[in-house]
PDB file of C-alpha atoms in Angstrom:
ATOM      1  CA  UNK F 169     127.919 225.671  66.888  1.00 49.00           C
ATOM      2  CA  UNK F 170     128.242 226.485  63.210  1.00 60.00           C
ATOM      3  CA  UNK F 171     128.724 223.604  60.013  1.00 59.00           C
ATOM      4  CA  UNK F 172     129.921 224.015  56.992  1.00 71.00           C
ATOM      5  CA  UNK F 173     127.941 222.499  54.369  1.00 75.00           C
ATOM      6  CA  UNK F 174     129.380 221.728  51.201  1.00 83.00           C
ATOM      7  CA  UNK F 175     126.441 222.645  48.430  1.00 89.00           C
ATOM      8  CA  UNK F 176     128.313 220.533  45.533  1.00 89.00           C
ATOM      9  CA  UNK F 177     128.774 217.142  47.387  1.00 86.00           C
ATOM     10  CA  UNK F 178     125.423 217.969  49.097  1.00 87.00           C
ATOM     11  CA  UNK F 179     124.538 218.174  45.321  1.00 92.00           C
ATOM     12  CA  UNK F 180     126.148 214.930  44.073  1.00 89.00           C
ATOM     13  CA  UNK F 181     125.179 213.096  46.901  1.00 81.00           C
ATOM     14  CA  UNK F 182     121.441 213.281  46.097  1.00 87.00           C
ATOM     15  CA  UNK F 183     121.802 213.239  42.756  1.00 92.00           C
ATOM     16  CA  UNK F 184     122.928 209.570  43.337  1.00 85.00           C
ATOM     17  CA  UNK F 185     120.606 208.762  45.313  1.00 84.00           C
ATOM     18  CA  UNK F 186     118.107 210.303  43.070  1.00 90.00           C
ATOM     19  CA  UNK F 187     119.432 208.017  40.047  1.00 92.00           C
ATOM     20  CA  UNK F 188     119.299 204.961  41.682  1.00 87.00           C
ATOM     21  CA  UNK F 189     115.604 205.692  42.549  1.00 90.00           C
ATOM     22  CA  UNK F 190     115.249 206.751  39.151  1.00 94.00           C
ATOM     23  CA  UNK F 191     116.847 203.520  37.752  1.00 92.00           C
ATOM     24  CA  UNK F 192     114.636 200.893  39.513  1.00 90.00           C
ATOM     25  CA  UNK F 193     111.571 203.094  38.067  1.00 92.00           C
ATOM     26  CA  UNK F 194     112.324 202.917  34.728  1.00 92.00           C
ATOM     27  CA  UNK F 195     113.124 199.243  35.626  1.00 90.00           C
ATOM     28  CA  UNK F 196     109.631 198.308  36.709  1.00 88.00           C
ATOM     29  CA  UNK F 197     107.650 200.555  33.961  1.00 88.00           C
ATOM     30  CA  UNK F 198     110.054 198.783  31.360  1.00 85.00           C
ATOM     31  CA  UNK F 199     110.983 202.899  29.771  1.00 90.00           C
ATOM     32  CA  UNK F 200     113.579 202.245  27.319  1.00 89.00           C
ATOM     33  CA  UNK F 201     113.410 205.385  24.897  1.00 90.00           C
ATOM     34  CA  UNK F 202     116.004 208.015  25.550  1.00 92.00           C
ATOM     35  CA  UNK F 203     116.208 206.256  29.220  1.00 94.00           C
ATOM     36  CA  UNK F 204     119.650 207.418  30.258  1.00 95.00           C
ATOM     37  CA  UNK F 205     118.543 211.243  29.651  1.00 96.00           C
ATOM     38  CA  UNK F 206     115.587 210.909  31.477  1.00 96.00           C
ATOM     39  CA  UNK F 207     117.253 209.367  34.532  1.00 96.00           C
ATOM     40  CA  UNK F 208     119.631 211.927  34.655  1.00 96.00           C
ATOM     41  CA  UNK F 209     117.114 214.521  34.032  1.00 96.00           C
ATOM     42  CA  UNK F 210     114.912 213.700  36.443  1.00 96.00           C
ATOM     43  CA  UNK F 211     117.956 212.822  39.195  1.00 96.00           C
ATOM     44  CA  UNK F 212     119.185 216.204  38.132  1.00 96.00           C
ATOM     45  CA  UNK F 213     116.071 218.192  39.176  1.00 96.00           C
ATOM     46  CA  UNK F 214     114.982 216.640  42.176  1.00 94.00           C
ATOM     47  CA  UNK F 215     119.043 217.063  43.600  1.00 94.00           C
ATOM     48  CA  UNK F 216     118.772 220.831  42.699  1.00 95.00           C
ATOM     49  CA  UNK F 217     115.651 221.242  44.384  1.00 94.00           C
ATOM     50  CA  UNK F 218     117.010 219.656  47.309  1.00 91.00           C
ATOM     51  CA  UNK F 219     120.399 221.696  47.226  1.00 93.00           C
ATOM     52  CA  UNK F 220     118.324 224.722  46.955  1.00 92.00           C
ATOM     53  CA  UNK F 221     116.153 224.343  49.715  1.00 91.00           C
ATOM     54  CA  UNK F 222     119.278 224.321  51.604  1.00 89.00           C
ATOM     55  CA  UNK F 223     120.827 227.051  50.034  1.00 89.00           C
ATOM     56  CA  UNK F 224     118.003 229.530  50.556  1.00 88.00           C
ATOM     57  CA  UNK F 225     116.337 227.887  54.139  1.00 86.00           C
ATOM     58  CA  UNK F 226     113.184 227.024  52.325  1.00 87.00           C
ATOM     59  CA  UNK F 227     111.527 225.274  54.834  1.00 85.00           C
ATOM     60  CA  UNK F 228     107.361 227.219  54.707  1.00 84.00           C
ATOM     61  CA  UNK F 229     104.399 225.606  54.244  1.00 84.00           C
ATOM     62  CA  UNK F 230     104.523 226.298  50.079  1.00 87.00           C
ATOM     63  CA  UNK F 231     107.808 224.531  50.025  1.00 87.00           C
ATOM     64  CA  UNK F 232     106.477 221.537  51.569  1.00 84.00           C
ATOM     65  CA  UNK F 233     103.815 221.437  48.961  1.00 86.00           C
ATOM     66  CA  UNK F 234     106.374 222.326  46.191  1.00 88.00           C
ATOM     67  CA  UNK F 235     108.259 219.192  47.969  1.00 84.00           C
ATOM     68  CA  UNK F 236     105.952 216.717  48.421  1.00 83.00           C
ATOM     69  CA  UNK F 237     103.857 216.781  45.222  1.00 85.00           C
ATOM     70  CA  UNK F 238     104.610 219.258  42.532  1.00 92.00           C
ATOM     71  CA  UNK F 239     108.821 218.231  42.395  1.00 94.00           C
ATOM     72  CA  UNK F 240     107.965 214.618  42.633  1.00 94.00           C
ATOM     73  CA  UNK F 241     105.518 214.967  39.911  1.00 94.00           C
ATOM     74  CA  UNK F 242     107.626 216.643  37.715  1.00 95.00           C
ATOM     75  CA  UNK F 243     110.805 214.149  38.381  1.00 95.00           C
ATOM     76  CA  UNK F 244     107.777 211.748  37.153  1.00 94.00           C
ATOM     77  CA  UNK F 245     106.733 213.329  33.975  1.00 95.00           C
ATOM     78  CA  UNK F 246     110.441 214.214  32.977  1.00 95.00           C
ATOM     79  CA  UNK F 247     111.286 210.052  33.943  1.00 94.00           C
ATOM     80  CA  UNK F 248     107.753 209.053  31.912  1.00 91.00           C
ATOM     81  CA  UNK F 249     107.208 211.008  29.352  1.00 88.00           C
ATOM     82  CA  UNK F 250     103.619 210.146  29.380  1.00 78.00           C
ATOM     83  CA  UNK F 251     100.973 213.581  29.835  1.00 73.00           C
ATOM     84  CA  UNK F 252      98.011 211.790  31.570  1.00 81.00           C
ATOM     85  CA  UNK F 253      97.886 212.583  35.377  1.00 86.00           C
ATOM     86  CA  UNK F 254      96.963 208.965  36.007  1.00 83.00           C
ATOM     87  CA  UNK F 255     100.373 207.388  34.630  1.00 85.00           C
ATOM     88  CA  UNK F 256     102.539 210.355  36.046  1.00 90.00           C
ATOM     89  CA  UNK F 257     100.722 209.370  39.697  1.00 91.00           C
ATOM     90  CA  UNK F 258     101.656 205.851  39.345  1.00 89.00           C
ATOM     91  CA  UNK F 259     105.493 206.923  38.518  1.00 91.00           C
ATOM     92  CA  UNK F 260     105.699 209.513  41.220  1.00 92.00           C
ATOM     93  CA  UNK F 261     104.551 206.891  43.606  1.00 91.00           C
ATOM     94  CA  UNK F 262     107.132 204.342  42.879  1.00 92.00           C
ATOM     95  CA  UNK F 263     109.240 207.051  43.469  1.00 91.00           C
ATOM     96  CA  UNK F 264     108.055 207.634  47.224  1.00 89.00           C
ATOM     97  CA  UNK F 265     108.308 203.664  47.333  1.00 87.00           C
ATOM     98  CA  UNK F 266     111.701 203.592  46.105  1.00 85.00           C
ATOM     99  CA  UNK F 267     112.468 206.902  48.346  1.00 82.00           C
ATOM    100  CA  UNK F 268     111.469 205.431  51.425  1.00 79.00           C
ATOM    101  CA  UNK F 269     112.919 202.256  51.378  1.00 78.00           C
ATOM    102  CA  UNK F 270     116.662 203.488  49.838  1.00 68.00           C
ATOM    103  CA  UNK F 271     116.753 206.533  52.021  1.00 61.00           C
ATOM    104  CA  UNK F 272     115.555 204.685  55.394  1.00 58.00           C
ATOM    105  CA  UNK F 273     113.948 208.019  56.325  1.00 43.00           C
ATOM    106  CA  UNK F 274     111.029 209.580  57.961  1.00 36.00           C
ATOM    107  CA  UNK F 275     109.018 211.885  55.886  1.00 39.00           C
ATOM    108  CA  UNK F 276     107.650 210.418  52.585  1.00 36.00           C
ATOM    109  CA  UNK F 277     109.812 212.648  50.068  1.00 37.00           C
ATOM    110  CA  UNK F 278     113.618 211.608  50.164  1.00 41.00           C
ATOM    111  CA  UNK F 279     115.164 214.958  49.092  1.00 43.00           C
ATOM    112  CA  UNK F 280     113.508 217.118  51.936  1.00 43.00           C
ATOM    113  CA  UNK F 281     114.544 214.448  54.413  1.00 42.00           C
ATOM    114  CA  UNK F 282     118.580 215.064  53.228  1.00 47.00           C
ATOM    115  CA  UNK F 283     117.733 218.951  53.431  1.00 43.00           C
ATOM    116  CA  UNK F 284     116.976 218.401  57.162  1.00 44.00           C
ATOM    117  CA  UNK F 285     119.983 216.217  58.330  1.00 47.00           C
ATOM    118  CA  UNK F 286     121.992 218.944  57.378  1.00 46.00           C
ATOM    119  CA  UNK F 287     119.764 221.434  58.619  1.00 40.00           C
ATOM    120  CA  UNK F 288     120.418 219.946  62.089  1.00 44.00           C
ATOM    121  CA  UNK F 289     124.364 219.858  61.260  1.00 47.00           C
ATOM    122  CA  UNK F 290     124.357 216.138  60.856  1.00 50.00           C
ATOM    123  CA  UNK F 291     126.257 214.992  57.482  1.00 48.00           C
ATOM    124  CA  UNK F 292     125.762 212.720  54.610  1.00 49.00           C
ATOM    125  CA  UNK F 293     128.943 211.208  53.343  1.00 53.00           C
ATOM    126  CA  UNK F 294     129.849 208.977  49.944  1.00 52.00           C
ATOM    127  CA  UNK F 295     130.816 206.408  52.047  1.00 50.00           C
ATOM    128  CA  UNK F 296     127.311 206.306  54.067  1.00 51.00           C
ATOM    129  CA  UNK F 297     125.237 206.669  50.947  1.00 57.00           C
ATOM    130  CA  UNK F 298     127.580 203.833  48.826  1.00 56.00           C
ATOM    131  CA  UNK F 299     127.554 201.425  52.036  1.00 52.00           C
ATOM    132  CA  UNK F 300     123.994 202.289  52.131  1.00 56.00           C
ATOM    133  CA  UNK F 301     123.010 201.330  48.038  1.00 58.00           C
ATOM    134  CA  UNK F 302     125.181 198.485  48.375  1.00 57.00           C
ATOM    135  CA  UNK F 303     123.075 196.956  51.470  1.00 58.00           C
ATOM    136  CA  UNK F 304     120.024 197.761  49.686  1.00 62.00           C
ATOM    137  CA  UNK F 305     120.916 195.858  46.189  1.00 63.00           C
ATOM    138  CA  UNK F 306     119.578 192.801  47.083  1.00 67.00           C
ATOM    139  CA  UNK F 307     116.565 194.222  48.431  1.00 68.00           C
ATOM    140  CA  UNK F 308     115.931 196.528  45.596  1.00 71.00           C
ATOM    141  CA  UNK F 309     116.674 194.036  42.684  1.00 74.00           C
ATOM    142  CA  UNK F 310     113.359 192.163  44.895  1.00 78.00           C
ATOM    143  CA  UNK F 311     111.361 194.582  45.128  1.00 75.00           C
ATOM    144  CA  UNK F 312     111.545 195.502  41.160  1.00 77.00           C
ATOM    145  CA  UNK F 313     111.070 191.607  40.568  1.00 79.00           C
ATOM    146  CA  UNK F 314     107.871 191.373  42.501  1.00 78.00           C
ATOM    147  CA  UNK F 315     106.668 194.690  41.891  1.00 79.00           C
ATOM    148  CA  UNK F 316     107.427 194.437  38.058  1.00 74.00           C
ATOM    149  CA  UNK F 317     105.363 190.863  37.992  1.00 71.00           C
ATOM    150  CA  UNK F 318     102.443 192.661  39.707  1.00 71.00           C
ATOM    151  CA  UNK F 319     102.652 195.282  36.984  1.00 68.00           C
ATOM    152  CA  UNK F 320     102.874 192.796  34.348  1.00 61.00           C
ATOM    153  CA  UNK F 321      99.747 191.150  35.894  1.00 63.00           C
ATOM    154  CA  UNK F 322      97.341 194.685  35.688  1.00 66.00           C
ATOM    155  CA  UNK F 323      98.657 195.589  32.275  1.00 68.00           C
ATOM    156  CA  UNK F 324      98.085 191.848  30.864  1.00 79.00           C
ATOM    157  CA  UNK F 325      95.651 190.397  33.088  1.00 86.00           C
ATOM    158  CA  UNK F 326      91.870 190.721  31.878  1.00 89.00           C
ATOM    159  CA  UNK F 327      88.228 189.250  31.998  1.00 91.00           C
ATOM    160  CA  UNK F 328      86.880 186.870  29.958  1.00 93.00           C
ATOM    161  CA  UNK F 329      83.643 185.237  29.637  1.00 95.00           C
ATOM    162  CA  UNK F 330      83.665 182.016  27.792  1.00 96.00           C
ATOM    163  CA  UNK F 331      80.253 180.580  26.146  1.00 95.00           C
ATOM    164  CA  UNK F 332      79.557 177.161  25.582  1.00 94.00           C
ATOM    165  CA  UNK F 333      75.679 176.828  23.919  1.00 89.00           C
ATOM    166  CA  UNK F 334      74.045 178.228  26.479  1.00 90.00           C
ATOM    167  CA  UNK F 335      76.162 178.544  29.048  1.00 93.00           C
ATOM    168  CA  UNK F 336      78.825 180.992  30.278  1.00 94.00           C
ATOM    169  CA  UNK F 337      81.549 181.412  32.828  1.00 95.00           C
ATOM    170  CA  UNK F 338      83.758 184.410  33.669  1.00 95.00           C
ATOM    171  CA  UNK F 339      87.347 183.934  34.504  1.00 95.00           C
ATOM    172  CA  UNK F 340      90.270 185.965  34.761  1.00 92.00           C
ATOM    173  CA  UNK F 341      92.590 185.859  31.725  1.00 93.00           C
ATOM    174  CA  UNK F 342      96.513 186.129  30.783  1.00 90.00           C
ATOM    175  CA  UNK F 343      97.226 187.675  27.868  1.00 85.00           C
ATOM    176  CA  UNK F 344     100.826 185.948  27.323  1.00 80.00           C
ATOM    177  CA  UNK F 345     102.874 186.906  24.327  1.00 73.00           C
ATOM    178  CA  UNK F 346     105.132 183.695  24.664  1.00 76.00           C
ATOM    179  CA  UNK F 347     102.068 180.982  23.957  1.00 79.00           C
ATOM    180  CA  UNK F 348     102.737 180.560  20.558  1.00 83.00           C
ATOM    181  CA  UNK F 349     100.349 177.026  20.884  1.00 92.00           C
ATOM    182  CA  UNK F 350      99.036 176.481  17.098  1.00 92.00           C
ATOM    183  CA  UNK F 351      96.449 173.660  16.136  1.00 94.00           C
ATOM    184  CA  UNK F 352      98.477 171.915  13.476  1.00 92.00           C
ATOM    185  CA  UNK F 353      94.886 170.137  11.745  1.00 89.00           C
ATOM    186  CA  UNK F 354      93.241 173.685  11.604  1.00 90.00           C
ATOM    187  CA  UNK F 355      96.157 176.039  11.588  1.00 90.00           C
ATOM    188  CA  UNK F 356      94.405 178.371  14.563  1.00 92.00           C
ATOM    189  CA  UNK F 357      96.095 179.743  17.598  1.00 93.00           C
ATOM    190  CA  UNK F 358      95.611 178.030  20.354  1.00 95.00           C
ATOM    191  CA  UNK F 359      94.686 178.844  24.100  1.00 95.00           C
ATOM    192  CA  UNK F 360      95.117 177.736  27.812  1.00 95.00           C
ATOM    193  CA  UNK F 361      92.458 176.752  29.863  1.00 96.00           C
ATOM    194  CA  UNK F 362      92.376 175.165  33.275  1.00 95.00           C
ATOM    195  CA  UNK F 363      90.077 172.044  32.529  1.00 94.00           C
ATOM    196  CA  UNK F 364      88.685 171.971  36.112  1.00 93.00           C
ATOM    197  CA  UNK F 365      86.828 175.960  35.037  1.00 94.00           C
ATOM    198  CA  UNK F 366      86.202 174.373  31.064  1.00 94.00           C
ATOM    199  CA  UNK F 367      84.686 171.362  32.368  1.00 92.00           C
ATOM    200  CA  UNK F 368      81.685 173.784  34.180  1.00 92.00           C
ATOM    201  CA  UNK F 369      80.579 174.436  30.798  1.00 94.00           C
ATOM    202  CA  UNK F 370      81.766 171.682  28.478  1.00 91.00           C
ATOM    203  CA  UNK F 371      78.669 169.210  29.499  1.00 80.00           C
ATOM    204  CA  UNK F 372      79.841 166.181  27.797  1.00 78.00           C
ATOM    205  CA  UNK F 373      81.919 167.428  25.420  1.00 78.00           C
ATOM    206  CA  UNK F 374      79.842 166.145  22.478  1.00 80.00           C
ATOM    207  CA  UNK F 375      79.950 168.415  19.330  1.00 85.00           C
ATOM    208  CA  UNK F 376      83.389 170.310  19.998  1.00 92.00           C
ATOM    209  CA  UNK F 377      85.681 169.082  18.286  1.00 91.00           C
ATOM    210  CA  UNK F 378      87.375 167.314  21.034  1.00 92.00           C
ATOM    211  CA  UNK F 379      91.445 165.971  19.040  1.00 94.00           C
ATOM    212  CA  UNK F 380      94.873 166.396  20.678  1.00 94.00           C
ATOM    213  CA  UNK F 381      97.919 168.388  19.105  1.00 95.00           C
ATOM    214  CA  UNK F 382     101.377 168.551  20.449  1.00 93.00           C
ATOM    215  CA  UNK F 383     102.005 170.461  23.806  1.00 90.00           C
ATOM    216  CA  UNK F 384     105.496 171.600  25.264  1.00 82.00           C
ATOM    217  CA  UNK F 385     105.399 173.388  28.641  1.00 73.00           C
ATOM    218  CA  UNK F 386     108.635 174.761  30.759  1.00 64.00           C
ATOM    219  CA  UNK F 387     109.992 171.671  32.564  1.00 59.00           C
ATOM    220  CA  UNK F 388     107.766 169.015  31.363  1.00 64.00           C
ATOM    221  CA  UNK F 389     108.783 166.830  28.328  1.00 61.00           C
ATOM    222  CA  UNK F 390     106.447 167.191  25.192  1.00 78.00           C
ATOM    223  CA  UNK F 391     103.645 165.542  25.208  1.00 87.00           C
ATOM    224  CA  UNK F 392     100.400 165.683  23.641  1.00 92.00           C
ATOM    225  CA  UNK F 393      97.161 167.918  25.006  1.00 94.00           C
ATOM    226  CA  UNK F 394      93.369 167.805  24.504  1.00 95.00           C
ATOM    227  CA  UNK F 395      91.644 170.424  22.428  1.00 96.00           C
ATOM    228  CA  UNK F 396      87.842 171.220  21.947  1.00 95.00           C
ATOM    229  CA  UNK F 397      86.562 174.263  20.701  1.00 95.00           C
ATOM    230  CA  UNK F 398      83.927 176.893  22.998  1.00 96.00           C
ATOM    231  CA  UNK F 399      80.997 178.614  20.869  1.00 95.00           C
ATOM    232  CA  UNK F 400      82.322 182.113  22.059  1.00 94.00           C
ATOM    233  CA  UNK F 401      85.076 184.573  24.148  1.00 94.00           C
ATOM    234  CA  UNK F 402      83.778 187.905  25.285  1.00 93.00           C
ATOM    235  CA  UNK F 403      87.407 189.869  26.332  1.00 90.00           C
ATOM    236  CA  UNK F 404      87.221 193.206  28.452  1.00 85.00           C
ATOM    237  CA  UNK F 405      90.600 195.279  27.723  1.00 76.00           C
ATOM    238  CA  UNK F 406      91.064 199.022  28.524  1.00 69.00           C
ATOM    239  CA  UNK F 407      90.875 199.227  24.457  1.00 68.00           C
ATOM    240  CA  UNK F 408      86.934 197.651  24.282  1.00 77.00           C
ATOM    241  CA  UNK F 409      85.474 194.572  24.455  1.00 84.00           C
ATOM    242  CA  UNK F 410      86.203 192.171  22.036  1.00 86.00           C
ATOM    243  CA  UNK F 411      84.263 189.091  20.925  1.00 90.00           C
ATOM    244  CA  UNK F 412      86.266 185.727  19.049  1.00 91.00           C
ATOM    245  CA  UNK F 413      83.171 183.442  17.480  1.00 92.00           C
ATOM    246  CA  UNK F 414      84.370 179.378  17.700  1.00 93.00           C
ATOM    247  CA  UNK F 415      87.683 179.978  19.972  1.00 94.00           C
ATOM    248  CA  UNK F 416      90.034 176.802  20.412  1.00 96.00           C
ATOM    249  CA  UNK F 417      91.277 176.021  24.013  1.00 96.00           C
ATOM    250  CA  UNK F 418      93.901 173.619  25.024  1.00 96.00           C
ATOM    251  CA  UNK F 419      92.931 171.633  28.111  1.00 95.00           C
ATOM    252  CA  UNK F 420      95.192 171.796  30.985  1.00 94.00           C
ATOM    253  CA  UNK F 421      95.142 169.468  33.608  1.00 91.00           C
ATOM    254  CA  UNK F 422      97.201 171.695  36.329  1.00 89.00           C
ATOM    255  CA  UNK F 423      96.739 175.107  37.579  1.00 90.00           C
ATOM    256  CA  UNK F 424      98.356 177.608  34.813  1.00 90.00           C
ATOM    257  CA  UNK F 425      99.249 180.429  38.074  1.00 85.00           C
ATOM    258  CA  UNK F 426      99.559 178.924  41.285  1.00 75.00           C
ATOM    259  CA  UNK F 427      98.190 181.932  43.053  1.00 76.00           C
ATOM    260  CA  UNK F 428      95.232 181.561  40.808  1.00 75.00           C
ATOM    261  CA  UNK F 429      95.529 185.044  39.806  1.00 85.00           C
ATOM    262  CA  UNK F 430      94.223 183.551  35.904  1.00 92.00           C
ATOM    263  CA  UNK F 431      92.685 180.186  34.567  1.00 94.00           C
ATOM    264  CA  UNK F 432      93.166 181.150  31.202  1.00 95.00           C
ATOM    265  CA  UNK F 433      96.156 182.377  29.203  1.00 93.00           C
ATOM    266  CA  UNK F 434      95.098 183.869  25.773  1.00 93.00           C
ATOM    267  CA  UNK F 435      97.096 183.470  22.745  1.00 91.00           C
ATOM    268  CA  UNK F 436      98.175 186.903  21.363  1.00 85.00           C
ATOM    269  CA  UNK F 437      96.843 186.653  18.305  1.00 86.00           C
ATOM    270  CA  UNK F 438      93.172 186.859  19.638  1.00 80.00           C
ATOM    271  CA  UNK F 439      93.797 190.773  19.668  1.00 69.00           C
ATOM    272  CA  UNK F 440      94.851 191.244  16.795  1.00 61.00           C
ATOM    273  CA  UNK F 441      93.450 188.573  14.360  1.00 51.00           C
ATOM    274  CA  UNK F 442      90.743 189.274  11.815  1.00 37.00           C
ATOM    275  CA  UNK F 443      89.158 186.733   9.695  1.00 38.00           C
ATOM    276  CA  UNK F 444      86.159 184.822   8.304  1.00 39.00           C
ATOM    277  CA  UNK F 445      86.520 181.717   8.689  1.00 42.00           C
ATOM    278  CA  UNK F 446      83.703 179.922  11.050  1.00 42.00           C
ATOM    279  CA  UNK F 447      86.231 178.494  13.355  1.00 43.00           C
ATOM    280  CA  UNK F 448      88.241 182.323  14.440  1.00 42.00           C
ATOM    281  CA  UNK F 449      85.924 185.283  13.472  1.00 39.00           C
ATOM    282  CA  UNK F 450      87.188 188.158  15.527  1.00 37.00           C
ATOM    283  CA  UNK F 451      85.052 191.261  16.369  1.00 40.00           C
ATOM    284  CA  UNK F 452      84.827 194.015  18.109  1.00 38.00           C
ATOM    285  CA  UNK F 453      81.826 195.311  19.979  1.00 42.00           C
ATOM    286  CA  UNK F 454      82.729 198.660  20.360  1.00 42.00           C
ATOM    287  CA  UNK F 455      82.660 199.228  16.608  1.00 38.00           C
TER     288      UNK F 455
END
């Protein structure tokens, strides 16, 4: 028994598929520049590689490496735009993600997987592939959600070891661009800390500075907050380690994530403010 197999809907059908992969990508690694032509571009060559494979009955050992990590790769770095080999790995693989769960399919690479349906004269129709992306909305608008806070969480998410005298503790810190918390008496940024962590180092609290200043947090009415100020604040970042002399923290009384993934959320300006004053000195230790 012979099929007929048409090579431009074979075409247009993964190039759909391809683009809606491509789209939750570029979702989750928050591309914006030139975004439309890269998910196109990308969508374009991994739907000609596919329609060639069919074409020609490629189907060796090479193409199967060509398949599996050079064409996924490339989809990446065309989708990116980024040239180290580290970032281009992380795209390609939320491209298998995204492949597997759209494409409900066996083999890891989505593409190869259409190429053998119709190798085995079984057909992929519009109808089966839009019925398809529509069931999968829902579940692909959560997946992006969760896998874009996780994301968020390794790009922002950091060490810090706070001094107090003679004492230290090391937490896990938020960088959040949204606490805009300022000290209204001493005109300083302001950050979070859980008081339950401060209080290991705080002793009695004698000598910091201990005042309140206005607070507003989502949900709660505003209120009022304590503030004391910590001798030191080593950060680690992928940039270097920086060091802020005389930091200010806000004391909060709840938990600021409640998977405790952080018990401190930093203010943004602690990366990029430079000054001289006792109370903020910012340096760097990798100068």
């Amino acid at each position: 028994m012979e099929y007929e197999i048409y090579l431009d809907m074979f075409f247009l059908v993964n190039f759909y598929m391809d683009y809606i992969i491509m789209w939750a990508v570029t979702k989750i690694l928050k591309i914006t520049q030139h975004v439309y032509i890269r998910r196109i571009g990308a969508a374009a060559v991994g739907a000609l590689y596919a329609t060639l494979i069919i074409a020609f009955r490629l189907n060796g050992a090479v193409w199967k490496i060509m398949t599996y990590a050079v064409i996924v790769l490339l989809m990446s770095f065309i989708l990116t735009g980024k040239k180290k080999i580290r970032q281009i790995m992380g795209g390609a693989g939320l491209i298998y993600l995204f492949a597997i769960t759209l494409g409900g399919i066996l083999h890891v690479i989505y593409y190869y997987t259409f190429a053998g349906f119709a190798l085995r004269g079984q057909g992929v129709s519009w109808v089966l592939v839009g019925v398809g992306g529509v069931m999968f909305a829902p579940l692909l608008q959560s997946m992006i959600k969760s896998i874009s806070k996780r994301v968020y969480l390794e790009e922002t998410r950091t060490v810090a070891i706070l001094e107090n005298k003679d004492k230290k503790i090391k937490l896990m810190a938020l960088l959040d661009t949204g606490n805009s918390l300022y000290d209204p008496i001493f005109n300083v940024p302001v950050n979070l800390i859980e008081s339950e962590a401060a209080r290991k180092i705080m002793e009695d609290g004698i000598g910091m500075g201990y005042h309140l200043i206005p607070f507003t947090s989502v949900g709660n009415e505003s209120g009022l907050i304590p503030v004391v100020q910590f001798t030191g604040l080593t950060i680690h970042t992928s940039g270097g380690e920086f060091h802020i002399d005389k930091p200010w923290f806000a004391l909060y009384s709840g938990r600021l994530s409640g998977k405790e993934e952080y018990n401190i959320i930093l203010h943004p300006e602690m990366l990029h403010k430079s000054n001289k004053e006792d109370n903020n000195v910012f340096k760097s230790n990798d100068a």
